[in-house]
Short mmCIF file of C-alpha atoms in Angstrom, two decimals:
data_model
loop_
_atom_site.label_atom_id
_atom_site.label_comp_id
_atom_site.label_asym_id
_atom_site.label_seq_id
_atom_site.Cartn_x
_atom_site.Cartn_y
_atom_site.Cartn_z
CA MET A 1 135.61 76.44 73.32
CA SER A 2 133.28 74.12 71.15
CA TYR A 3 131.88 74.65 67.86
CA SER A 4 128.38 76.11 67.68
CA SER A 5 125.77 75.04 65.09
CA VAL A 6 123.83 77.62 62.95
CA GLY A 7 122.94 75.02 60.08
CA LYS A 8 122.03 71.76 59.87
CA LYS A 9 125.29 70.06 61.06
CA PRO A 10 125.23 69.43 65.02
CA PHE A 11 127.10 71.62 67.75
CA GLU A 12 130.45 70.03 68.86
CA LYS A 13 129.77 68.13 72.45
CA ALA A 14 132.06 68.56 75.14
CA SER A 15 134.53 65.65 75.91
CA LYS A 16 133.26 63.56 78.97
CA SER A 17 136.92 62.26 79.88
CA SER A 18 138.91 65.25 79.90
CA HIS A 19 138.46 66.20 83.59
CA HIS A 20 140.91 63.58 84.46
CA HIS A 21 143.78 65.73 83.01
CA ILE A 22 142.81 68.32 85.64
CA ILE A 23 142.32 65.87 88.43
CA ASN A 24 145.99 64.42 87.71
CA ASP A 25 147.57 67.64 87.26
CA GLU A 26 150.16 68.41 89.97
CA VAL A 27 150.19 72.38 89.45
CA VAL A 28 146.32 72.18 90.03
CA GLN A 29 146.55 69.91 93.07
CA SER A 30 148.97 72.48 94.44
CA ALA A 31 146.98 75.34 93.77
CA LEU A 32 143.91 73.90 95.36
CA SER A 33 146.03 72.74 98.52
CA ASN A 34 146.45 76.56 99.04
CA PHE A 35 142.87 77.38 99.02
CA TYR A 36 140.69 77.42 102.22
CA ILE A 37 137.00 78.05 103.13
CA PRO A 38 136.80 80.64 105.96
CA ASP A 39 135.31 78.84 109.16
CA VAL A 40 131.84 80.15 110.20
CA LEU A 41 132.29 81.18 113.76
CA PRO A 42 129.97 79.92 116.57
CA GLU A 43 126.86 81.94 116.90
CA VAL A 44 126.87 84.98 119.31
CA SER A 45 124.18 86.12 121.43
CA ILE A 46 122.72 88.90 119.13
CA SER A 47 121.28 90.77 122.49
CA SER A 48 124.71 91.37 123.77
CA LEU A 49 125.64 93.28 120.39
CA THR A 50 122.15 95.34 119.90
CA VAL A 51 121.18 98.52 121.48
CA PRO A 52 117.48 99.32 121.98
CA HIS A 53 115.90 102.03 119.70
CA ASN A 54 114.75 104.99 121.57
CA SER A 55 111.62 105.89 119.86
CA CYS A 56 111.27 109.58 120.05
CA GLU A 57 109.17 112.47 118.93
CA TYR A 58 110.89 114.03 115.94
CA SER A 59 110.58 117.36 114.42
CA LEU A 60 110.85 115.99 110.67
CA LYS A 61 107.94 117.22 108.69
CA HIS A 62 109.15 116.43 105.13
CA VAL A 63 110.14 113.05 103.47
CA VAL A 64 111.65 112.96 100.05
CA ALA A 65 112.26 109.36 98.71
CA ILE A 66 114.59 108.98 95.64
CA ASP A 67 114.66 105.92 93.47
CA GLY A 68 115.82 105.12 89.96
CA GLY A 69 115.64 102.01 87.51
CA TYR A 70 116.35 100.89 83.91
CA THR A 71 115.62 98.36 81.40
CA GLU A 72 117.58 97.15 78.42
CA ILE A 73 116.21 97.33 75.01
CA PRO A 74 117.32 95.06 72.27
CA LEU A 75 117.41 96.85 68.95
CA LYS A 76 119.06 93.82 66.92
CA ILE A 77 119.27 90.24 67.77
CA GLY A 78 121.96 88.28 66.30
CA TYR A 79 125.38 89.30 65.13
CA PRO A 80 126.40 92.34 65.55
CA SER A 81 123.69 92.78 68.14
CA ALA A 82 122.51 96.40 69.14
CA SER A 83 120.77 97.39 72.29
CA LEU A 84 120.16 100.73 74.50
CA HIS A 85 119.24 101.25 78.07
CA PHE A 86 116.16 103.55 79.25
CA PHE A 87 116.69 104.98 82.54
CA GLN A 88 113.94 106.50 84.76
CA PHE A 89 114.30 108.56 87.93
CA GLY A 90 111.93 109.91 90.30
CA ALA A 91 111.85 111.87 93.42
CA LEU A 92 108.69 112.09 95.46
CA TYR A 93 107.70 114.42 98.44
CA PHE A 94 105.65 113.63 101.36
CA LYS A 95 104.61 115.44 104.51
CA THR A 96 104.83 112.96 107.27
CA GLU A 97 101.52 114.09 108.74
CA ASP A 98 99.83 113.10 105.44
CA LEU A 99 101.53 109.71 105.58
CA LYS A 100 100.42 109.23 108.99
CA ASN A 101 96.99 109.86 108.02
CA MET A 102 97.06 107.77 105.02
CA LYS A 103 98.15 104.65 106.99
CA GLN A 104 95.12 104.81 109.32
CA GLN A 105 92.69 104.56 106.62
CA LYS A 106 91.44 101.37 105.12
CA HIS A 107 91.12 102.90 101.68
CA ILE A 108 93.35 105.52 100.26
CA ALA A 109 91.28 108.21 98.28
CA PRO A 110 92.34 109.90 95.28
CA GLU A 111 92.67 113.19 96.81
CA ASP A 112 94.87 111.77 99.61
CA MET A 113 97.31 110.57 96.71
CA GLN A 114 97.22 114.03 95.38
CA LYS A 115 98.96 115.20 98.46
CA LEU A 116 102.28 113.16 97.46
CA ARG A 117 104.06 115.55 95.14
CA ASN A 118 106.15 114.18 92.32
CA ILE A 119 109.27 116.52 92.58
CA ALA A 120 110.50 115.27 89.42
CA ARG A 121 110.40 111.99 86.97
CA ILE A 122 113.48 112.24 84.76
CA LYS A 123 114.48 110.09 81.75
CA LEU A 124 117.59 108.99 79.98
CA PRO A 125 118.30 106.77 77.07
CA LEU A 126 121.73 105.50 76.59
CA CYS A 127 123.16 103.42 73.58
CA THR A 128 125.06 100.40 75.24
CA LYS A 129 125.94 98.26 72.14
CA GLY A 130 125.93 98.38 68.26
CA VAL A 131 124.44 101.89 68.41
CA LYS A 132 126.14 105.56 68.47
CA ARG A 133 125.12 109.08 68.08
CA LYS A 134 125.40 110.66 64.58
CA ASP A 135 127.56 113.07 65.89
CA CYS A 136 130.10 110.73 67.75
CA SER A 137 132.71 108.60 66.16
CA SER A 138 132.29 105.78 69.00
CA LEU A 139 130.27 104.18 71.61
CA THR A 140 132.37 105.62 74.56
CA SER A 141 132.14 109.06 73.00
CA SER A 142 128.36 108.64 72.53
CA VAL A 143 127.94 107.65 76.11
CA ARG A 144 130.03 110.33 77.22
CA ARG A 145 128.30 113.13 75.23
CA SER A 146 124.80 111.74 76.22
CA LEU A 147 125.36 111.62 79.87
CA PHE A 148 127.18 115.40 79.71
CA GLU A 149 124.27 116.78 77.64
CA PHE A 150 121.44 115.00 80.03
CA LEU A 151 122.92 116.39 83.16
CA LYS A 152 123.55 119.77 81.65
CA SER A 153 120.00 120.06 80.47
CA GLU A 154 118.03 118.62 83.43
CA ASN A 155 117.23 120.97 86.56
CA MET A 156 114.39 119.32 88.21
CA GLY A 157 112.69 122.63 87.93
CA GLU A 158 115.29 124.79 89.49
CA ASN A 159 117.50 127.59 88.13
CA SER A 160 120.80 125.36 87.89
CA SER A 161 121.38 121.98 86.31
CA LEU A 162 122.29 118.66 87.66
CA LEU A 163 125.88 119.41 86.05
CA ASP A 164 126.18 122.57 87.93
CA THR A 165 125.06 120.84 91.00
CA LEU A 166 128.16 118.40 90.21
CA ALA A 167 130.38 121.20 90.19
CA TRP A 168 129.01 122.72 93.30
CA PHE A 169 129.66 119.27 94.94
CA VAL A 170 132.97 118.82 93.37
CA PHE A 171 134.52 122.04 94.03
CA HIS A 172 132.88 122.34 97.41
CA ARG A 173 131.27 125.55 96.42
CA TYR A 174 129.02 125.11 99.46
CA LYS A 175 131.59 126.43 101.51
CA HIS A 176 132.36 130.17 102.08
CA HIS A 177 136.08 129.52 102.63
CA ARG A 178 137.70 126.88 100.36
CA GLY A 179 141.29 125.80 100.36
CA VAL A 180 143.31 125.29 97.24
CA GLU A 181 142.98 121.56 97.07
CA GLU A 182 139.12 121.94 97.18
CA LYS A 183 139.11 123.76 93.71
CA HIS A 184 140.86 120.85 92.14
CA TRP A 185 139.98 117.30 91.20
CA ASN A 186 142.33 114.58 90.11
CA LEU A 187 140.87 112.52 87.33
CA ALA A 188 142.66 109.04 87.31
CA SER A 189 142.71 108.59 83.57
CA HIS A 190 141.83 110.68 80.49
CA PRO A 191 138.54 109.51 78.68
CA CYS A 192 140.37 110.27 75.31
CA ASN A 193 143.52 108.69 75.82
CA SER A 194 143.88 105.79 78.32
CA ASP A 195 147.74 106.23 78.44
CA THR A 196 147.33 109.66 80.21
CA ARG A 197 146.83 109.28 83.79
CA ASN A 198 146.16 111.40 86.94
CA VAL A 199 144.52 114.63 84.88
CA LEU A 200 144.38 117.57 87.30
CA LEU A 201 140.96 119.38 86.76
CA LYS A 202 141.07 122.97 88.08
CA GLU A 203 137.94 124.75 88.73
CA ASN A 204 139.23 128.08 87.14
CA GLU A 205 140.02 126.45 83.86
CA MET A 206 136.61 124.90 83.50
CA GLN A 207 134.72 126.51 80.46
CA ASN A 208 131.01 125.55 80.04
CA TYR A 209 131.81 122.46 82.50
CA THR A 210 134.61 121.19 80.07
CA PHE A 211 138.23 121.28 80.55
CA SER A 212 140.31 121.76 77.37
CA SER A 213 143.35 119.07 77.00
CA ASN A 214 146.02 118.13 74.16
CA ASP A 215 144.41 114.72 74.09
CA GLY A 216 140.67 115.93 73.74
CA ASP A 217 138.31 117.93 75.71
CA ILE A 218 137.24 116.59 79.34
CA TYR A 219 133.61 116.89 80.16
CA LEU A 220 133.12 117.47 83.96
CA SER A 221 130.75 114.24 83.93
CA ASP A 222 134.00 112.23 83.00
CA ILE A 223 134.99 112.36 86.78
CA PHE A 224 132.78 109.34 87.13
CA ARG A 225 135.22 107.43 85.01
CA LEU A 226 132.60 105.49 83.16
CA HIS A 227 134.75 105.59 80.15
CA GLU A 228 136.96 103.06 81.86
CA ILE A 229 134.37 100.10 81.54
CA ILE A 230 133.17 101.20 78.17
CA ASP A 231 134.18 98.67 75.38
CA ASP A 232 133.52 99.93 71.80
CA ASP A 233 133.23 96.27 70.76
CA LEU A 234 131.65 94.71 73.67
CA GLY A 235 129.48 97.33 74.75
CA ALA A 236 128.63 99.42 77.86
CA SER A 237 126.03 97.34 79.57
CA GLY A 238 128.07 97.25 82.73
CA ILE A 239 127.76 100.92 83.50
CA SER A 240 124.03 100.82 83.93
CA GLY A 241 124.27 100.31 87.68
CA TYR A 242 126.73 103.24 88.12
CA VAL A 243 124.52 105.48 86.20
CA THR A 244 121.76 104.68 88.26
CA GLY A 245 123.61 105.53 91.43
CA LEU A 246 125.03 108.68 90.28
CA VAL A 247 122.16 110.22 89.02
CA GLU A 248 120.32 109.31 92.16
CA HIS A 249 122.91 111.02 94.27
CA LEU A 250 123.03 113.94 91.96
CA MET A 251 119.24 114.52 92.51
CA LEU A 252 119.86 114.20 96.34
CA LEU A 253 122.46 116.73 96.24
CA HIS A 254 120.40 118.88 93.97
CA ILE A 255 117.61 118.94 96.28
CA ILE A 256 119.87 119.60 99.34
CA ARG A 257 121.61 122.52 97.25
CA SER A 258 118.14 123.91 96.51
CA LEU A 259 116.89 124.01 100.16
CA LEU A 260 120.55 125.58 101.25
CA ASP A 261 119.78 128.39 98.78
CA LYS A 262 116.18 129.02 99.62
CA ASN A 263 115.01 127.58 102.92
CA ARG A 264 117.68 126.34 105.29
CA GLN A 265 115.09 125.65 108.07
CA THR A 266 113.33 123.10 105.93
CA LEU A 267 116.58 121.27 105.35
CA ASN A 268 116.91 120.59 109.09
CA GLU A 269 113.21 119.45 108.98
CA THR A 270 113.55 116.74 105.88
CA ILE A 271 114.67 113.10 105.74
CA PHE A 272 115.98 111.80 102.59
CA ILE A 273 115.47 108.18 101.73
CA LEU A 274 117.56 106.62 99.16
CA ASP A 275 116.92 103.17 97.82
CA ARG A 276 120.44 101.96 97.92
CA PRO A 277 123.17 102.03 100.33
CA THR A 278 125.13 105.15 101.25
CA GLY A 279 127.93 104.61 99.07
CA TRP A 280 129.48 105.09 95.70
CA PHE A 281 130.87 102.15 94.11
CA GLY A 282 133.20 100.66 91.35
CA VAL A 283 134.72 103.51 89.19
CA THR A 284 132.77 106.11 90.79
CA ALA A 285 133.88 105.34 94.42
CA GLY A 286 136.06 108.24 94.41
CA MET A 287 133.16 110.52 95.26
CA HIS A 288 132.72 108.98 98.42
CA ARG A 289 135.50 111.22 99.78
CA LEU A 290 133.44 114.38 98.65
CA MET A 291 130.21 112.90 100.42
CA LEU A 292 132.12 112.67 103.47
CA ASP A 293 133.32 116.27 103.02
CA LEU A 294 129.83 117.36 102.64
CA ASN A 295 128.60 115.22 105.67
CA ASN A 296 131.02 117.07 108.03
CA TRP A 297 130.12 120.39 106.57
CA LEU A 298 126.19 119.92 106.95
CA PHE A 299 126.72 118.23 110.58
CA GLU A 300 128.64 121.18 111.62
CA ASN A 301 126.48 124.07 110.03
CA HIS A 302 123.11 122.49 109.45
CA ASN A 303 122.19 118.99 109.76
CA LEU A 304 121.50 116.07 107.65
CA PHE A 305 118.64 113.45 107.99
CA LEU A 306 119.61 110.61 105.04
CA ILE A 307 119.24 106.76 105.16
CA GLY A 308 119.85 104.52 102.69
CA LEU A 309 117.93 101.26 102.52
CA GLU A 310 118.88 97.79 100.96
CA LYS A 311 116.43 95.15 99.49
CA SER A 312 118.78 92.31 98.67
CA GLY A 313 122.34 91.12 99.02
CA ALA A 314 124.30 89.42 101.79
CA PHE A 315 123.39 91.95 104.55
CA VAL A 316 119.60 91.63 103.71
CA GLU A 317 119.94 87.68 103.73
CA HIS A 318 121.88 87.60 107.01
CA ALA A 319 119.20 89.98 108.74
CA SER A 320 116.44 87.41 107.54
CA GLN A 321 118.52 84.80 109.60
CA ILE A 322 118.77 86.66 112.70
CA GLN A 323 115.22 88.12 112.55
CA SER A 324 114.24 85.74 115.22
CA LYS A 325 117.15 86.21 117.55
CA MET A 326 116.62 90.17 117.58
CA GLU A 327 114.33 91.76 119.98
CA ASN A 328 111.56 94.05 118.46
CA GLY A 329 112.65 97.81 118.90
CA SER A 330 116.68 97.00 118.77
CA ILE A 331 119.53 98.08 116.41
CA LEU A 332 122.36 96.00 115.42
CA ILE A 333 125.19 98.39 114.66
CA LEU A 334 127.64 96.30 112.57
CA ASN A 335 131.42 96.57 112.99
CA ASP A 336 134.35 95.10 111.21
CA LYS A 337 134.57 92.21 113.30
CA TYR A 338 130.97 91.27 113.08
CA ILE A 339 130.78 91.73 109.25
CA TYR A 340 133.99 89.93 108.58
CA SER A 341 132.88 87.01 110.83
CA TYR A 342 129.39 86.56 109.87
CA ILE A 343 128.36 88.43 106.69
CA SER A 344 131.49 88.63 104.52
CA PRO A 345 133.97 86.24 105.51
CA GLY A 346 137.57 87.03 104.93
CA HIS A 347 140.47 88.78 106.37
CA GLU A 348 139.74 92.07 108.31
CA ASP A 349 142.19 95.00 107.50
CA ALA A 350 143.50 96.17 110.87
CA ASN A 351 144.34 99.56 109.42
CA ARG A 352 141.09 100.41 107.55
CA PRO A 353 137.32 100.20 108.21
CA TYR A 354 135.13 97.98 106.08
CA ALA A 355 134.15 99.57 102.92
CA SER A 356 136.18 102.87 103.59
CA THR A 357 137.00 103.21 99.95
CA SER A 358 133.20 103.47 98.70
CA TYR A 359 130.96 104.02 101.81
CA TYR A 360 130.18 107.53 103.54
CA GLY A 361 127.99 105.74 106.06
CA HIS A 362 127.76 102.97 108.78
CA LYS A 363 125.61 99.73 108.20
CA ILE A 364 122.94 98.89 110.57
CA ILE A 365 120.31 96.29 110.93
CA PHE A 366 116.95 97.56 112.51
CA LYS A 367 114.18 95.62 113.88
CA THR A 368 110.93 97.89 114.52
CA LYS A 369 108.67 97.47 117.49
CA PHE A 370 106.33 95.87 114.96
CA GLY A 371 108.87 93.31 113.80
CA GLN A 372 110.08 94.61 110.37
CA MET A 373 113.63 94.24 109.55
CA TYR A 374 115.63 96.91 107.70
CA VAL A 375 119.08 96.81 106.42
CA ALA A 376 120.31 100.47 106.37
CA SER A 377 123.45 102.78 106.19
CA LEU A 378 123.25 106.33 107.51
CA PRO A 379 125.89 109.11 106.85
CA VAL A 380 128.39 109.61 109.37
CA LYS A 381 131.46 112.41 109.88
CA ASP A 382 134.05 109.54 109.27
CA LEU A 383 134.08 105.61 109.22
CA LYS A 384 135.08 103.59 112.25
CA LYS A 385 136.02 99.96 112.78
CA ASN A 386 133.70 99.51 115.92
CA PRO A 387 131.13 102.42 115.75
CA ASP A 388 128.54 102.79 118.40
CA GLU A 389 125.29 104.72 118.42
CA ASN A 390 126.91 108.06 119.20
CA ASP A 391 129.08 107.63 116.09
CA ILE A 392 125.89 107.95 113.89
CA PRO A 393 124.22 111.38 114.04
CA ASN A 394 120.49 111.45 114.27
CA LEU A 395 120.54 107.58 114.55
CA HIS A 396 117.21 107.48 116.70
CA LYS A 397 115.33 110.39 115.28
CA ILE A 398 115.79 108.85 111.61
CA LEU A 399 114.73 105.40 112.67
CA SER A 400 111.76 106.81 114.40
CA VAL A 401 110.66 108.22 111.18
CA ILE A 402 111.27 105.01 109.29
CA GLU A 403 109.30 102.93 111.81
CA SER A 404 106.40 105.21 111.51
CA LEU A 405 106.43 104.96 107.60
CA HIS A 406 106.32 101.14 107.38
CA CYS A 407 103.60 99.75 105.02
CA ASP A 408 102.22 96.01 104.55
CA MET A 409 102.20 96.18 100.62
CA TYR A 410 105.34 94.01 100.45
CA GLU A 411 107.82 92.40 103.20
CA ASN A 412 109.64 94.87 104.99
CA SER A 413 108.66 97.76 103.03
CA LEU A 414 108.23 101.39 103.52
CA LEU A 415 105.52 103.44 101.92
CA PRO A 416 107.62 106.28 100.48
CA ILE A 417 109.90 103.73 98.65
CA ALA A 418 107.18 101.56 97.44
CA LEU A 419 105.28 104.49 95.94
CA THR A 420 108.42 106.04 94.30
CA ASN A 421 109.27 102.53 92.79
CA LYS A 422 105.95 102.76 91.15
CA LEU A 423 106.89 105.96 89.84
CA VAL A 424 110.05 104.75 87.93
CA SER A 425 110.02 101.23 87.68
CA LEU A 426 109.63 99.54 84.08
CA SER A 427 108.34 96.04 83.99
CA ALA A 428 109.56 93.20 81.66
CA HIS A 429 106.13 93.27 79.93
CA PRO A 430 104.56 95.10 78.56
CA SER A 431 106.74 98.11 79.34
CA THR A 432 110.01 96.45 77.68
CA GLN A 433 108.05 95.34 74.44
CA ILE A 434 106.37 98.68 74.22
CA LEU A 435 109.70 100.63 74.51
CA THR A 436 111.48 98.26 72.03
CA ASN A 437 108.76 98.76 69.56
CA PHE A 438 109.01 102.74 70.13
CA ALA A 439 112.76 102.52 69.86
CA LYS A 440 113.07 100.79 66.63
CA ALA A 441 110.47 102.98 65.17
CA THR A 442 112.18 106.15 66.27
CA ILE A 443 115.84 105.32 65.58
CA THR A 444 117.16 106.05 61.94
CA LYS A 445 119.36 103.37 60.61
#
């Protein structure tokens, strides 16, 4: 690494001739000879892989859209730097009939917007570098405790907290009859001692959502394993995406739980829209098994209308490439062979479906009768390597709702998601600057 400059002396420039040492190195040449770029397979006829969308009348009367966002706030520039993250999450409730009526109007009146009810807007500040809580000894413990207290205190207007909903989810409390293994959770690593592995958390040993341990207390929220990717020196910026995903999922679960407790019929009439894929990723990926358990229980005993939408990434780019080749009103159900051939080049695992360690739904590309393209994933009972339309429950009912909710505000946009994003998004300017000034004025040194 070259010397940098902080004074009058110049910075050290990189050598302009050292590359020949790499080119002439036999080890490097041998390593390169073992690399390869996967061949791009010849294009196939999209029409042979798609199925027509059977647009149908649906009994879904309610829409719940959930989204979240965050922004990094620099508190101290230079070395050592300090920063924190502000998170904001929102859930909006709509009646499908109200949305249909709004779409037919040239101008939306204020009284029409009042029909779109804000279920919740929740906020979370997390220290992510060079900052810690006064009652904690490290950045890791600060993040752990802040997340625990946030989930414990936030209830979205219900009697129970998000943390209680997490216990309901993890320990399968939605079932009347549970097996012994459904009352346990195996935590891969101890948050206070990285050398202690595979800690068994038993529901009957939990006190105030905390488990006692010789190495230190374990919070129920530690099952997300965020402590594994926090470095007390380098910071915790890497957890921001995972925090967003887990809170959005807990909001979804909290609303489902509330409907099961209060009005089960309404659950069968409600579609949930997530502004993310139906999956848990990274250190939180183990939670996808619990989602598959819940999927199966809901499909067998009630129903579940849920869709996750993607706005960016390889699948969205691919959808843009094939848009002109897909017929309007058609669905491309992505199987493993197609994904590994055209979207994510690599070797297909013969024994395991694509992303089976993180997803609880199958991916599709949907072109509406109006021509909009949506990359989505829908929950299933189990993942398959070559799924068809019968493997995705409620496929056509859900897509009929999605087709009816399109709007022209943005490219391939949905009105519920566009409005929910307005509720929670934080702009680079002026929001970030205002929040920076607010944080600096509030935090004590």
